[in-house]
C-alpha positions as a printed Julia matrix, in Angstrom:
285×3 Matrix{Float64}:
  11.49  -42.84   -6.73
   9.89  -43.42   -3.33
  13.33  -44.13   -1.84
  14.69  -40.98   -3.49
  11.78  -38.91   -2.13
  12.34  -40.31    1.35
  16.09  -39.62    1.18
  15.61  -36.01    0.03
  12.95  -35.33    2.67
  15.13  -36.86    5.37
  18.24  -34.86    4.4
  16.61  -31.52    3.49
  13.33  -31.44    5.44
  14.13  -27.96    6.78
  14.24  -26.53    3.23
  10.81  -27.99    2.51
   9.58  -26.43    5.76
  11.0   -23.01    4.84
   9.46  -23.25    1.35
   6.1   -24.18    2.89
   6.21  -21.2     5.29
   7.25  -18.76    2.55
   4.41  -19.83    0.25
   1.93  -19.85    3.15
   2.93  -16.34    4.19
   2.91  -15.06    0.6
  -0.6   -16.38   -0.01
  -1.84  -14.99    3.31
  -0.46  -11.47    2.77
  -1.6   -11.33   -0.85
  -5.09  -12.58    0.05
  -5.53  -10.23    3.02
  -4.87   -7.01    1.14
  -6.28   -8.06   -2.24
  -9.61   -9.26   -0.88
 -10.02   -6.05    1.14
  -9.46   -3.97   -1.99
 -11.82   -6.09   -4.11
 -14.57   -6.07   -1.46
 -14.16   -2.35   -0.88
 -14.01   -1.43   -4.57
 -17.79   -0.8    -5.04
 -17.78    1.6    -2.06
 -14.71    3.39   -3.45
 -16.48    3.74   -6.8
 -19.54    5.27   -5.13
 -17.26    7.71   -3.31
 -15.75    8.64   -6.68
 -19.21    9.26   -8.16
 -20.04   11.73   -5.38
 -16.55   13.23   -5.57
 -17.07   13.94   -9.28
 -20.4    15.59   -8.43
 -18.69   17.9    -5.92
 -20.66   16.59   -2.92
 -19.77   17.07    0.76
 -20.28   14.92    3.85
 -20.84   15.76    7.5
 -18.57   14.4    10.21
 -19.37   14.46   13.91
 -16.6    13.43   16.31
 -17.63   14.32   19.9
 -14.98   15.36   22.36
 -14.41   13.57   25.68
 -14.37   15.02   29.17
 -11.74   14.42   31.85
 -13.2    11.0    32.71
 -13.14    9.89   29.09
 -16.91   10.1    28.62
 -18.12   11.6    25.33
 -19.67   15.05   25.57
 -23.1    15.04   23.94
 -24.42   17.95   21.93
 -26.31   20.39   24.14
 -29.99   21.22   23.7
 -29.1    24.75   22.63
 -26.67   23.45   19.98
 -29.24   20.9    18.91
 -31.89   23.56   18.34
 -29.44   25.78   16.5
 -28.44   22.9    14.2
 -32.1    22.09   13.55
 -32.95   25.65   12.51
 -29.79   25.92   10.39
 -30.67   22.77    8.44
 -34.35   23.72    8.24
 -33.49   27.12    6.78
 -31.22   25.44    4.22
 -34.02   23.07    3.19
 -36.49   25.93    2.84
 -33.97   27.73    0.65
 -34.07   24.76   -1.72
 -30.77   23.18   -0.66
 -30.39   19.48   -1.64
 -29.48   17.65    1.57
 -29.53   13.86    1.76
 -29.32   11.26    4.5
 -28.51    7.52    4.42
 -25.01    8.36    3.13
 -23.33    5.52    5.05
 -25.68    2.8     3.75
 -25.36    4.27    0.26
 -21.56    4.09    0.32
 -21.29    0.76    2.14
 -24.21   -1.18    0.65
 -25.3     0.73   -2.43
 -28.67    1.72   -0.96
 -30.38    4.84   -2.27
 -29.73    8.27   -0.81
 -32.83    9.66    0.89
 -33.72   13.29    0.37
 -34.01   15.05    3.71
 -37.32   16.89    4.07
 -38.52   19.38    6.68
 -40.96   16.78    8.05
 -38.28   14.12    8.39
 -35.88   16.63    9.92
 -38.47   17.56   12.57
 -39.09   13.87   13.29
 -35.37   13.23   13.83
 -34.84   16.22   16.11
 -38.04   15.65   18.11
 -36.67   12.42   19.58
 -35.32   12.4    23.1
 -31.74   11.86   21.93
 -30.25   13.07   18.68
 -28.65   10.16   16.86
 -24.91   10.54   16.28
 -25.39    8.24   13.31
 -27.6    10.87   11.67
 -24.97   13.56   12.25
 -22.45   11.44   10.33
 -24.98   10.34    7.73
 -25.65   13.65    5.95
 -24.58   14.35    2.37
 -24.73   17.83    0.84
 -24.94   18.26   -2.9
 -22.84   20.91   -4.62
 -24.24   24.44   -4.23
 -22.99   28.02   -4.37
 -24.2    28.73   -0.84
 -22.59   25.7     0.78
 -19.66   27.66    2.16
 -21.89   29.88    4.29
 -23.98   26.91    5.46
 -20.9    24.92    6.45
 -19.5    27.83    8.45
 -22.72   28.01   10.46
 -22.71   24.24   11.16
 -19.06   24.16   12.22
 -19.58   27.22   14.46
 -22.3    25.38   16.42
 -19.91   22.82   17.89
 -16.22   22.02   17.37
 -17.16   18.35   16.98
 -18.73   19.16   13.58
 -16.69   19.19   10.4
 -17.46   19.12    6.7
 -15.32   17.2     4.23
 -15.47   17.05    0.47
 -16.3    13.65   -0.97
 -13.26   14.11   -3.18
 -11.07   14.1    -0.08
 -12.93   11.11    1.37
 -12.51    9.24   -1.91
  -8.79   10.02   -2.05
  -8.2     8.91    1.56
 -10.12    5.67    1.04
  -8.5     4.86   -2.3
  -4.97    5.64   -1.09
  -5.39    3.47    2.0
  -6.48    0.33    0.17
  -4.26    0.83   -2.89
  -1.15    1.47   -0.8
  -1.86   -1.65    1.26
  -2.33   -3.62   -1.96
   0.94   -2.3    -3.44
   2.72   -3.24   -0.21
   1.25   -6.76   -0.37
   2.4    -7.2    -3.98
   5.91   -5.91   -3.2
   6.15   -8.05   -0.06
   4.87  -11.1    -1.94
   7.45  -10.56   -4.69
  10.19  -10.37   -2.05
   8.98  -13.58   -0.42
   8.76  -15.24   -3.84
  12.38  -14.3    -4.51
  13.4   -16.1    -1.32
  11.15  -19.02   -2.26
  12.83  -19.39   -5.65
  16.23  -19.25   -3.95
  15.15  -22.01   -1.54
  13.76  -24.0    -4.48
  17.06  -23.71   -6.37
  19.03  -24.65   -3.25
  16.71  -27.61   -2.66
  17.06  -28.77   -6.27
  20.87  -28.54   -6.24
  21.1   -30.36   -2.91
  18.66  -33.06   -4.03
  20.63  -33.81   -7.19
  23.87  -34.1    -5.21
  22.3   -36.32   -2.55
  20.68  -38.7    -5.04
  23.09  -38.43   -7.96
  23.95  -42.16   -7.89
  20.32  -43.25   -7.65
  19.29  -40.9   -10.45
  21.99  -42.18  -12.81
  20.92  -45.74  -12.03
  17.35  -44.88  -13.01
  18.66  -43.48  -16.3
  20.58  -46.67  -16.98
  17.46  -48.83  -16.49
  15.48  -46.67  -18.88
  13.98  -43.71  -16.98
  13.83  -40.67  -19.27
  14.98  -37.16  -18.39
  11.46  -35.8   -18.9
  10.03  -38.41  -16.53
  12.64  -37.64  -13.86
  12.0   -33.91  -14.14
   8.29  -34.58  -13.73
   8.96  -36.55  -10.53
  11.05  -33.68   -9.15
   8.31  -31.2   -10.03
   5.77  -33.32   -8.14
   8.09  -33.44   -5.12
   8.74  -29.69   -5.05
   5.1   -28.86   -5.74
   3.99  -30.64   -2.56
   4.99  -27.79   -0.14
   3.44  -25.22   -2.53
   0.11  -27.05   -2.73
   0.13  -27.86    1.0
   0.87  -24.21    1.85
  -2.07  -23.06   -0.27
  -4.43  -25.63    1.28
  -3.11  -24.8     4.75
  -3.75  -21.1     4.2
  -7.31  -21.79    3.01
  -8.04  -23.97    6.04
  -6.51  -21.35    8.35
  -8.73  -18.59    6.9
 -11.85  -20.73    7.38
 -10.7   -21.72   10.89
 -10.55  -18.09   12.05
 -14.08  -17.44   10.77
 -13.31  -15.59    7.52
 -14.31  -16.55    4.0
 -13.39  -16.22    0.35
 -15.16  -14.54   -2.53
 -15.01  -15.95   -6.06
 -12.34  -13.43   -7.11
 -10.05  -14.67   -4.3
 -10.04  -18.2    -5.74
  -9.19  -16.92   -9.2
  -6.12  -14.81   -8.38
  -4.83  -17.22   -5.71
  -5.07  -20.22   -8.05
  -3.43  -18.24  -10.87
  -0.67  -17.08   -8.5
   0.09  -20.6    -7.22
  -0.14  -22.08  -10.71
   2.34  -19.45  -11.91
   4.69  -20.43   -9.09
   4.47  -24.15  -10.0
   5.06  -23.4   -13.71
   8.05  -21.22  -12.78
   9.35  -24.07  -10.63
   8.99  -26.43  -13.61
  10.93  -24.02  -15.84
  13.71  -23.73  -13.26
  13.88  -27.5   -12.78
  14.08  -28.05  -16.54
  16.79  -25.41  -16.92
  18.99  -26.57  -14.05
  18.68  -30.31  -14.72
  19.43  -30.2   -18.44
  22.0   -32.92  -19.05
  22.35  -33.72  -15.35
  20.5   -37.05  -15.63
  22.57  -38.36  -18.52
  24.16  -41.64  -17.56
């Protein structure tokens, strides 16, 4: 079989190379979008929780001047924002900070108090992080409050958490659906290459294969040898992709190993089924 392997590799090395590249690219695309969705899923779920509660978030996107420098909030606007938020707190409005850490890391939301608000605004510079870190709970008077905040500066906007959740979910889900569709397309080409490689290999080594049958090699054994040969580029592509990911400084989570191993195992089993189907009776002497 070593001579047969060498002959096939020598005559059809380019098909093995194409198969390797297709499997490598399929694994890479599938991993890239799937791992992003899996890692982002807890944050998406926390967005959904706040969306179901009818919460809102603050957004502060400062404008730039002619030189490209960001225009900071003026002292007058800063004081106006402080008194607007202070009035809302005194009216019993539930306003929270630490929204970003809550969504990203699962930390607790921190109730904004008048004392903490004064501490934040008494600093020399007002943190832009704070302006993007506010979460408003659902309230009847929110509409009036939001109008006042937006009127202070055009850089302020208020967005429902439902909208934020939908944007986030659509982005990662659409990327995942694209990865699955693209992977299926690449797999179709890979199966075509595999079939082409199998047909060519049988033609190239037909005499040698029949000789092996005459001296006692069984059909099942020969199919197993072909499966080993055609599994090599699949396994090497998977290992190559893993090494490439580590080489560029990224890593895997446990879920990545599960779906990638299942995916590649499915491909090898499918290859075995195709080999068995297309070599039935071919090895008979």
